[in-house]
Amino acid sequence: MDISLTPLILLVSLWHADLLSANEMVPDNELLLNKVCPVSSPMPSLTQESIGILAFSQHWYHDGGDNAAYQARDNATGVGIEIHFLANDNGFVKGRNVANCQRYRIIQLRQTNIKNLVNELPVQIDIPNTFSLPFYDNHTLEHGHGMHQTPKDNQDKPWAQSVMRASSVAIYDTPYVSDAYGTEGEDIRVTFETCVVCQREQGYDQLLSCGSWGFQRDYMGGMTGWAEPEFIPVQCSVKPSDQYLTTLDNAERIDYRYWLDWR
């Protein structure tokens, strides 16, 4: 199947956050778009060739993995989002494939100021300790390739059952931070930088365009503690940040050097 912009037209309805209200019912099969970032690949001529888009869904809220809704409840502690890379004909591996990619992957950087981190760092690649490679679209994390169903775990998602999606690669992220991990007097802040990777069988991998996003829970003090999360809007970038590159290059627990590994 050509995972180009055609599935986007078929499966996506373009909505805006200010159009959603607590009384509106959202069809389960619709992907609500919040932000679209262009994805390009540097060519030998030093020009940027468009190969697709990185689509960020309308975010939602949940309470530690339960009670997901597009409107934040008083007890919400985290957010959720779908992130899809959709290759166009220039990027589709069975199309023109101008970047000569055999597969597309996602690597995500996470930064947080929460306390009591166990076997984790304030800034790190967003994967479990057991992973030897940095890709988020891997076993145990919620993701999809090509035509796929959304994750079966619906407690932290705003849909009643799994529905179909179509994208070159997709991740489904539902981060949250409970009050116990906050520092008295400080806002809780968690940010992410999500980048598309062109994976090559014969050649070096290439980091492509990115989008940054996150959430913040303001410190309210007293019996309230921290407020419900506020989503940090998506910001697009044509390439990873310096912090992203440094963190990926210096990660000790993963064996991956996109600029050295020739498979």
PDB file of C-alpha atoms in Angstrom:
ATOM      1  CA  MET A   1       0.000   0.000   0.000  1.00  0.00           C
ATOM      2  CA  ASP A   2       1.265   3.463  -0.865  1.00  0.00           C
ATOM      3  CA  ILE A   3       1.590   5.138   2.531  1.00  0.00           C
ATOM      4  CA  SER A   4       1.593   8.613   1.043  1.00  0.00           C
ATOM      5  CA  LEU A   5      -0.741  11.536   1.563  1.00  0.00           C
ATOM      6  CA  THR A   6      -3.763   9.583   0.292  1.00  0.00           C
ATOM      7  CA  PRO A   7      -4.298   7.753   3.629  1.00  0.00           C
ATOM      8  CA  LEU A   8      -4.022  11.099   5.360  1.00  0.00           C
ATOM      9  CA  ILE A   9      -6.949  12.400   3.333  1.00  0.00           C
ATOM     10  CA  LEU A  10      -8.946   9.242   3.993  1.00  0.00           C
ATOM     11  CA  LEU A  11      -8.285   8.844   7.711  1.00  0.00           C
ATOM     12  CA  VAL A  12      -7.735  12.353   9.050  1.00  0.00           C
ATOM     13  CA  SER A  13     -10.206  15.087   9.871  1.00  0.00           C
ATOM     14  CA  LEU A  14      -8.554  18.430  10.525  1.00  0.00           C
ATOM     15  CA  TRP A  15      -9.814  19.873  13.800  1.00  0.00           C
ATOM     16  CA  HIS A  16      -8.531  22.571  16.127  1.00  0.00           C
ATOM     17  CA  ALA A  17      -8.422  22.473  19.901  1.00  0.00           C
ATOM     18  CA  ASP A  18     -10.748  25.446  20.255  1.00  0.00           C
ATOM     19  CA  LEU A  19     -13.440  23.612  18.275  1.00  0.00           C
ATOM     20  CA  LEU A  20     -13.694  20.805  20.815  1.00  0.00           C
ATOM     21  CA  SER A  21     -16.031  21.113  23.767  1.00  0.00           C
ATOM     22  CA  ALA A  22     -16.923  18.806  26.614  1.00  0.00           C
ATOM     23  CA  ASN A  23     -20.288  18.103  24.979  1.00  0.00           C
ATOM     24  CA  GLU A  24     -18.973  17.152  21.545  1.00  0.00           C
ATOM     25  CA  MET A  25     -18.643  13.521  20.563  1.00  0.00           C
ATOM     26  CA  VAL A  26     -15.551  12.700  18.504  1.00  0.00           C
ATOM     27  CA  PRO A  27     -15.881   9.703  16.145  1.00  0.00           C
ATOM     28  CA  ASP A  28     -13.517   6.949  17.300  1.00  0.00           C
ATOM     29  CA  ASN A  29     -12.026   6.387  13.848  1.00  0.00           C
ATOM     30  CA  GLU A  30     -10.922   9.955  13.231  1.00  0.00           C
ATOM     31  CA  LEU A  31      -7.386  11.190  13.723  1.00  0.00           C
ATOM     32  CA  LEU A  32      -7.703  14.768  14.920  1.00  0.00           C
ATOM     33  CA  LEU A  33      -4.762  16.807  13.691  1.00  0.00           C
ATOM     34  CA  ASN A  34      -3.210  19.539  15.795  1.00  0.00           C
ATOM     35  CA  LYS A  35       0.064  20.266  13.974  1.00  0.00           C
ATOM     36  CA  VAL A  36       1.816  19.133  10.798  1.00  0.00           C
ATOM     37  CA  CYS A  37       5.588  19.454  10.396  1.00  0.00           C
ATOM     38  CA  PRO A  38       7.195  19.133   6.950  1.00  0.00           C
ATOM     39  CA  VAL A  39       9.879  16.448   6.704  1.00  0.00           C
ATOM     40  CA  SER A  40      12.693  16.842   4.217  1.00  0.00           C
ATOM     41  CA  SER A  41      15.942  15.098   3.398  1.00  0.00           C
ATOM     42  CA  PRO A  42      19.147  16.961   2.482  1.00  0.00           C
ATOM     43  CA  MET A  43      20.181  16.016  -1.046  1.00  0.00           C
ATOM     44  CA  PRO A  44      23.724  15.915  -2.494  1.00  0.00           C
ATOM     45  CA  SER A  45      23.056  19.302  -4.097  1.00  0.00           C
ATOM     46  CA  LEU A  46      22.505  20.677  -0.556  1.00  0.00           C
ATOM     47  CA  THR A  47      18.851  21.340  -1.360  1.00  0.00           C
ATOM     48  CA  GLN A  48      16.024  20.121   0.876  1.00  0.00           C
ATOM     49  CA  GLU A  49      13.727  17.566  -0.755  1.00  0.00           C
ATOM     50  CA  SER A  50      10.281  17.084   0.797  1.00  0.00           C
ATOM     51  CA  ILE A  51       9.658  13.427   1.630  1.00  0.00           C
ATOM     52  CA  GLY A  52       6.549  13.645   3.824  1.00  0.00           C
ATOM     53  CA  ILE A  53       4.999  15.114   6.956  1.00  0.00           C
ATOM     54  CA  LEU A  54       5.209  14.502  10.697  1.00  0.00           C
ATOM     55  CA  ALA A  55       1.629  14.767  11.956  1.00  0.00           C
ATOM     56  CA  PHE A  56       0.835  15.447  15.619  1.00  0.00           C
ATOM     57  CA  SER A  57      -2.686  14.643  16.762  1.00  0.00           C
ATOM     58  CA  GLN A  58      -4.900  16.702  18.991  1.00  0.00           C
ATOM     59  CA  HIS A  59      -3.615  15.995  22.502  1.00  0.00           C
ATOM     60  CA  TRP A  60      -5.747  14.581  25.285  1.00  0.00           C
ATOM     61  CA  TYR A  61      -5.482  14.274  29.066  1.00  0.00           C
ATOM     62  CA  HIS A  62      -5.587  11.355  31.504  1.00  0.00           C
ATOM     63  CA  ASP A  63      -5.133  10.548  35.176  1.00  0.00           C
ATOM     64  CA  GLY A  64      -2.156   8.239  35.516  1.00  0.00           C
ATOM     65  CA  GLY A  65      -3.357   6.043  32.670  1.00  0.00           C
ATOM     66  CA  ASP A  66      -7.120   6.282  33.242  1.00  0.00           C
ATOM     67  CA  ASN A  67     -10.071   8.533  32.404  1.00  0.00           C
ATOM     68  CA  ALA A  68      -8.714   9.815  29.085  1.00  0.00           C
ATOM     69  CA  ALA A  69     -10.547  12.815  27.621  1.00  0.00           C
ATOM     70  CA  TYR A  70      -9.898  15.778  25.343  1.00  0.00           C
ATOM     71  CA  GLN A  71     -10.890  18.109  28.184  1.00  0.00           C
ATOM     72  CA  ALA A  72      -8.619  18.051  31.245  1.00  0.00           C
ATOM     73  CA  ARG A  73     -10.276  16.930  34.474  1.00  0.00           C
ATOM     74  CA  ASP A  74      -9.193  18.229  37.876  1.00  0.00           C
ATOM     75  CA  ASN A  75      -7.306  15.012  38.650  1.00  0.00           C
ATOM     76  CA  ALA A  76      -5.442  14.790  35.326  1.00  0.00           C
ATOM     77  CA  THR A  77      -1.695  14.179  35.655  1.00  0.00           C
ATOM     78  CA  GLY A  78      -0.581  13.635  32.059  1.00  0.00           C
ATOM     79  CA  VAL A  79      -1.279  13.978  28.365  1.00  0.00           C
ATOM     80  CA  GLY A  80      -1.514  11.722  25.337  1.00  0.00           C
ATOM     81  CA  ILE A  81      -0.726  12.175  21.663  1.00  0.00           C
ATOM     82  CA  GLU A  82      -0.474  10.283  18.380  1.00  0.00           C
ATOM     83  CA  ILE A  83       2.538  11.089  16.196  1.00  0.00           C
ATOM     84  CA  HIS A  84       2.556   9.840  12.593  1.00  0.00           C
ATOM     85  CA  PHE A  85       5.139  10.131   9.847  1.00  0.00           C
ATOM     86  CA  LEU A  86       3.500   9.899   6.431  1.00  0.00           C
ATOM     87  CA  ALA A  87       5.873   9.640   3.488  1.00  0.00           C
ATOM     88  CA  ASN A  88       4.892  11.229   0.188  1.00  0.00           C
ATOM     89  CA  ASP A  89       5.912   9.745  -3.177  1.00  0.00           C
ATOM     90  CA  ASN A  90       9.395  11.259  -2.818  1.00  0.00           C
ATOM     91  CA  GLY A  91       9.850   9.460   0.489  1.00  0.00           C
ATOM     92  CA  PHE A  92       7.773   6.304   0.079  1.00  0.00           C
ATOM     93  CA  VAL A  93      10.170   3.344   0.010  1.00  0.00           C
ATOM     94  CA  LYS A  94       8.363   1.876  -3.019  1.00  0.00           C
ATOM     95  CA  GLY A  95       8.000   5.264  -4.676  1.00  0.00           C
ATOM     96  CA  ARG A  96      10.734   7.658  -5.776  1.00  0.00           C
ATOM     97  CA  ASN A  97      12.494   7.208  -2.428  1.00  0.00           C
ATOM     98  CA  VAL A  98      14.894  10.075  -3.088  1.00  0.00           C
ATOM     99  CA  ALA A  99      16.573   9.586   0.312  1.00  0.00           C
ATOM    100  CA  ASN A 100      17.134   5.860  -0.331  1.00  0.00           C
ATOM    101  CA  CYS A 101      15.507   4.797   2.949  1.00  0.00           C
ATOM    102  CA  GLN A 102      14.590   1.173   3.590  1.00  0.00           C
ATOM    103  CA  ARG A 103      12.525   1.973   6.684  1.00  0.00           C
ATOM    104  CA  TYR A 104      11.462   4.925   8.795  1.00  0.00           C
ATOM    105  CA  ARG A 105      11.880   4.967  12.573  1.00  0.00           C
ATOM    106  CA  ILE A 106      11.259   7.369  15.471  1.00  0.00           C
ATOM    107  CA  ILE A 107      13.778   8.466  18.106  1.00  0.00           C
ATOM    108  CA  GLN A 108      12.456  10.652  20.910  1.00  0.00           C
ATOM    109  CA  LEU A 109      14.343  12.730  23.475  1.00  0.00           C
ATOM    110  CA  ARG A 110      12.791  13.370  26.895  1.00  0.00           C
ATOM    111  CA  GLN A 111      13.702  16.145  29.332  1.00  0.00           C
ATOM    112  CA  THR A 112      12.161  16.580  32.779  1.00  0.00           C
ATOM    113  CA  ASN A 113      12.717  18.238  36.152  1.00  0.00           C
ATOM    114  CA  ILE A 114      10.933  15.580  38.223  1.00  0.00           C
ATOM    115  CA  LYS A 115      12.690  14.173  41.287  1.00  0.00           C
ATOM    116  CA  ASN A 116      13.449  10.626  42.435  1.00  0.00           C
ATOM    117  CA  LEU A 117      14.421   9.359  39.002  1.00  0.00           C
ATOM    118  CA  VAL A 118      15.338   5.661  39.222  1.00  0.00           C
ATOM    119  CA  ASN A 119      17.874   4.468  36.628  1.00  0.00           C
ATOM    120  CA  GLU A 120      16.983   7.473  34.489  1.00  0.00           C
ATOM    121  CA  LEU A 121      18.479  10.864  33.683  1.00  0.00           C
ATOM    122  CA  PRO A 122      16.883  14.321  33.520  1.00  0.00           C
ATOM    123  CA  VAL A 123      17.680  14.338  29.785  1.00  0.00           C
ATOM    124  CA  GLN A 124      17.744  11.026  27.930  1.00  0.00           C
ATOM    125  CA  ILE A 125      16.518   9.061  24.933  1.00  0.00           C
ATOM    126  CA  ASP A 126      12.914   8.133  25.708  1.00  0.00           C
ATOM    127  CA  ILE A 127      13.138   4.337  25.908  1.00  0.00           C
ATOM    128  CA  PRO A 128      13.136   1.707  28.683  1.00  0.00           C
ATOM    129  CA  ASN A 129      16.410   0.670  30.310  1.00  0.00           C
ATOM    130  CA  THR A 130      16.222  -2.729  28.613  1.00  0.00           C
ATOM    131  CA  PHE A 131      16.466  -1.311  25.078  1.00  0.00           C
ATOM    132  CA  SER A 132      19.798  -1.611  23.256  1.00  0.00           C
ATOM    133  CA  LEU A 133      18.653   0.584  20.347  1.00  0.00           C
ATOM    134  CA  PRO A 134      17.174   4.093  20.627  1.00  0.00           C
ATOM    135  CA  PHE A 135      14.013   3.642  18.539  1.00  0.00           C
ATOM    136  CA  TYR A 136      10.652   4.347  20.163  1.00  0.00           C
ATOM    137  CA  ASP A 137       8.827   2.227  17.569  1.00  0.00           C
ATOM    138  CA  ASN A 138       9.946  -1.011  19.153  1.00  0.00           C
ATOM    139  CA  HIS A 139       8.530  -3.913  21.119  1.00  0.00           C
ATOM    140  CA  THR A 140       6.791  -3.023  24.436  1.00  0.00           C
ATOM    141  CA  LEU A 141       6.237   0.621  23.424  1.00  0.00           C
ATOM    142  CA  GLU A 142       3.033   1.606  21.639  1.00  0.00           C
ATOM    143  CA  HIS A 143       3.666   2.111  17.934  1.00  0.00           C
ATOM    144  CA  GLY A 144       2.636   1.044  14.446  1.00  0.00           C
ATOM    145  CA  HIS A 145       3.943   0.671  10.894  1.00  0.00           C
ATOM    146  CA  GLY A 146       1.940   0.861   7.661  1.00  0.00           C
ATOM    147  CA  MET A 147      -1.725  -0.036   8.029  1.00  0.00           C
ATOM    148  CA  HIS A 148      -2.142  -0.858  11.719  1.00  0.00           C
ATOM    149  CA  GLN A 149      -4.519  -0.765  14.641  1.00  0.00           C
ATOM    150  CA  THR A 150      -4.167   1.707  17.468  1.00  0.00           C
ATOM    151  CA  PRO A 151      -2.943   0.206  20.778  1.00  0.00           C
ATOM    152  CA  LYS A 152      -5.332  -2.168  22.521  1.00  0.00           C
ATOM    153  CA  ASP A 153      -4.814  -0.471  25.884  1.00  0.00           C
ATOM    154  CA  ASN A 154      -7.594   2.127  25.745  1.00  0.00           C
ATOM    155  CA  GLN A 155      -7.609   3.276  29.375  1.00  0.00           C
ATOM    156  CA  ASP A 156      -5.288   6.193  28.620  1.00  0.00           C
ATOM    157  CA  LYS A 157      -6.717   6.863  25.128  1.00  0.00           C
ATOM    158  CA  PRO A 158      -9.867   8.855  24.256  1.00  0.00           C
ATOM    159  CA  TRP A 159     -11.343   6.089  22.082  1.00  0.00           C
ATOM    160  CA  ALA A 160     -13.470   3.128  23.116  1.00  0.00           C
ATOM    161  CA  GLN A 161     -11.718   0.482  21.007  1.00  0.00           C
ATOM    162  CA  SER A 162      -8.791   0.035  18.636  1.00  0.00           C
ATOM    163  CA  VAL A 163      -9.222   1.692  15.238  1.00  0.00           C
ATOM    164  CA  MET A 164      -7.244   1.593  12.005  1.00  0.00           C
ATOM    165  CA  ARG A 165      -4.468   4.021  11.154  1.00  0.00           C
ATOM    166  CA  ALA A 166      -2.136   4.241   8.142  1.00  0.00           C
ATOM    167  CA  SER A 167       1.317   5.809   8.307  1.00  0.00           C
ATOM    168  CA  SER A 168       4.918   4.954   7.534  1.00  0.00           C
ATOM    169  CA  VAL A 169       5.600   4.887  11.280  1.00  0.00           C
ATOM    170  CA  ALA A 170       3.557   6.030  14.272  1.00  0.00           C
ATOM    171  CA  ILE A 171       3.953   6.241  18.032  1.00  0.00           C
ATOM    172  CA  TYR A 172       1.324   6.628  20.743  1.00  0.00           C
ATOM    173  CA  ASP A 173       2.691   8.362  23.829  1.00  0.00           C
ATOM    174  CA  THR A 174       0.844   8.961  27.110  1.00  0.00           C
ATOM    175  CA  PRO A 175       3.328  10.449  29.625  1.00  0.00           C
ATOM    176  CA  TYR A 176       2.227  11.556  33.085  1.00  0.00           C
ATOM    177  CA  VAL A 177       3.780  12.692  36.368  1.00  0.00           C
ATOM    178  CA  SER A 178       1.996  12.250  39.693  1.00  0.00           C
ATOM    179  CA  ASP A 179       2.345  14.758  42.530  1.00  0.00           C
ATOM    180  CA  ALA A 180       4.769  12.486  44.399  1.00  0.00           C
ATOM    181  CA  TYR A 181       7.465  13.263  41.817  1.00  0.00           C
ATOM    182  CA  GLY A 182       7.123  17.036  42.016  1.00  0.00           C
ATOM    183  CA  THR A 183       9.474  19.352  43.884  1.00  0.00           C
ATOM    184  CA  GLU A 184       7.764  21.656  46.382  1.00  0.00           C
ATOM    185  CA  GLY A 185       7.528  25.163  44.973  1.00  0.00           C
ATOM    186  CA  GLU A 186       8.418  24.184  41.381  1.00  0.00           C
ATOM    187  CA  ASP A 187       6.286  23.513  38.332  1.00  0.00           C
ATOM    188  CA  ILE A 188       6.474  19.992  36.906  1.00  0.00           C
ATOM    189  CA  ARG A 189       7.687  20.149  33.318  1.00  0.00           C
ATOM    190  CA  VAL A 190       8.265  17.369  30.781  1.00  0.00           C
ATOM    191  CA  THR A 191       9.295  18.030  27.179  1.00  0.00           C
ATOM    192  CA  PHE A 192       9.989  15.810  24.186  1.00  0.00           C
ATOM    193  CA  GLU A 193      11.771  16.143  20.858  1.00  0.00           C
ATOM    194  CA  THR A 194      10.472  13.599  18.345  1.00  0.00           C
ATOM    195  CA  CYS A 195      12.494  13.011  15.169  1.00  0.00           C
ATOM    196  CA  VAL A 196      12.100  10.857  12.075  1.00  0.00           C
ATOM    197  CA  VAL A 197      14.991   8.561  11.155  1.00  0.00           C
ATOM    198  CA  CYS A 198      15.754   7.292   7.661  1.00  0.00           C
ATOM    199  CA  GLN A 199      17.091   3.769   8.218  1.00  0.00           C
ATOM    200  CA  ARG A 200      19.222   2.270   5.467  1.00  0.00           C
ATOM    201  CA  GLU A 201      20.311  -1.329   4.985  1.00  0.00           C
ATOM    202  CA  GLN A 202      23.343  -0.354   2.912  1.00  0.00           C
ATOM    203  CA  GLY A 203      24.528   2.976   4.230  1.00  0.00           C
ATOM    204  CA  TYR A 204      24.389   5.337   7.166  1.00  0.00           C
ATOM    205  CA  ASP A 205      21.130   6.209   8.888  1.00  0.00           C
ATOM    206  CA  GLN A 206      20.002   9.829   8.660  1.00  0.00           C
ATOM    207  CA  LEU A 207      18.192  11.966  11.219  1.00  0.00           C
ATOM    208  CA  LEU A 208      15.473  14.009   9.532  1.00  0.00           C
ATOM    209  CA  SER A 209      12.982  16.636  10.715  1.00  0.00           C
ATOM    210  CA  CYS A 210      11.540  16.868  14.229  1.00  0.00           C
ATOM    211  CA  GLY A 211       8.779  18.250  16.397  1.00  0.00           C
ATOM    212  CA  SER A 212       9.052  19.273  20.057  1.00  0.00           C
ATOM    213  CA  TRP A 213       6.152  19.177  22.542  1.00  0.00           C
ATOM    214  CA  GLY A 214       5.383  18.424  26.170  1.00  0.00           C
ATOM    215  CA  PHE A 215       3.323  19.406  29.182  1.00  0.00           C
ATOM    216  CA  GLN A 216       3.592  21.407  32.390  1.00  0.00           C
ATOM    217  CA  ARG A 217       1.782  21.150  35.717  1.00  0.00           C
ATOM    218  CA  ASP A 218       1.906  24.468  37.548  1.00  0.00           C
ATOM    219  CA  TYR A 219       2.634  24.402  41.276  1.00  0.00           C
ATOM    220  CA  MET A 220      -0.405  25.703  43.158  1.00  0.00           C
ATOM    221  CA  GLY A 221       0.711  25.161  46.762  1.00  0.00           C
ATOM    222  CA  GLY A 222      -1.393  24.281  49.774  1.00  0.00           C
ATOM    223  CA  MET A 223      -3.686  21.265  49.577  1.00  0.00           C
ATOM    224  CA  THR A 224      -3.899  21.530  45.785  1.00  0.00           C
ATOM    225  CA  GLY A 225      -0.281  20.676  45.049  1.00  0.00           C
ATOM    226  CA  TRP A 226       0.001  20.788  41.265  1.00  0.00           C
ATOM    227  CA  ALA A 227      -2.622  21.769  38.719  1.00  0.00           C
ATOM    228  CA  GLU A 228      -3.801  19.638  35.828  1.00  0.00           C
ATOM    229  CA  PRO A 229      -1.327  19.591  32.913  1.00  0.00           C
ATOM    230  CA  GLU A 230      -1.141  22.249  30.250  1.00  0.00           C
ATOM    231  CA  PHE A 231       0.016  21.035  26.858  1.00  0.00           C
ATOM    232  CA  ILE A 232       3.137  22.696  25.432  1.00  0.00           C
ATOM    233  CA  PRO A 233       2.367  23.350  21.743  1.00  0.00           C
ATOM    234  CA  VAL A 234       4.271  21.509  19.028  1.00  0.00           C
ATOM    235  CA  GLN A 235       7.199  23.342  17.451  1.00  0.00           C
ATOM    236  CA  CYS A 236       8.630  22.081  14.150  1.00  0.00           C
ATOM    237  CA  SER A 237      12.321  21.974  13.261  1.00  0.00           C
ATOM    238  CA  VAL A 238      14.105  20.891  10.096  1.00  0.00           C
ATOM    239  CA  LYS A 239      16.757  19.008  12.067  1.00  0.00           C
ATOM    240  CA  PRO A 240      17.439  17.751  15.610  1.00  0.00           C
ATOM    241  CA  SER A 241      18.658  20.215  18.227  1.00  0.00           C
ATOM    242  CA  ASP A 242      22.251  20.208  19.465  1.00  0.00           C
ATOM    243  CA  GLN A 243      21.040  18.803  22.797  1.00  0.00           C
ATOM    244  CA  TYR A 244      19.288  15.958  20.981  1.00  0.00           C
ATOM    245  CA  LEU A 245      22.423  15.054  19.022  1.00  0.00           C
ATOM    246  CA  THR A 246      24.681  15.267  22.072  1.00  0.00           C
ATOM    247  CA  THR A 247      22.347  13.102  24.163  1.00  0.00           C
ATOM    248  CA  LEU A 248      22.045  10.477  21.435  1.00  0.00           C
ATOM    249  CA  ASP A 249      25.785  10.395  20.772  1.00  0.00           C
ATOM    250  CA  ASN A 250      26.677  10.122  24.471  1.00  0.00           C
ATOM    251  CA  ALA A 251      24.034   7.579  25.496  1.00  0.00           C
ATOM    252  CA  GLU A 252      25.973   4.794  27.218  1.00  0.00           C
ATOM    253  CA  ARG A 253      23.291   2.125  27.428  1.00  0.00           C
ATOM    254  CA  ILE A 254      22.497   1.939  23.706  1.00  0.00           C
ATOM    255  CA  ASP A 255      24.716   0.655  20.922  1.00  0.00           C
ATOM    256  CA  TYR A 256      23.817   2.948  18.045  1.00  0.00           C
ATOM    257  CA  ARG A 257      25.791   5.502  16.075  1.00  0.00           C
ATOM    258  CA  TYR A 258      23.712   6.707  13.142  1.00  0.00           C
ATOM    259  CA  TRP A 259      26.819   8.249  11.556  1.00  0.00           C
ATOM    260  CA  LEU A 260      29.035   5.174  12.034  1.00  0.00           C
ATOM    261  CA  ASP A 261      26.846   2.089  11.703  1.00  0.00           C
ATOM    262  CA  TRP A 262      27.009   0.783   8.166  1.00  0.00           C
ATOM    263  CA  ARG A 263      24.812  -2.283   7.903  1.00  0.00           C
TER     264      ARG A 263
END
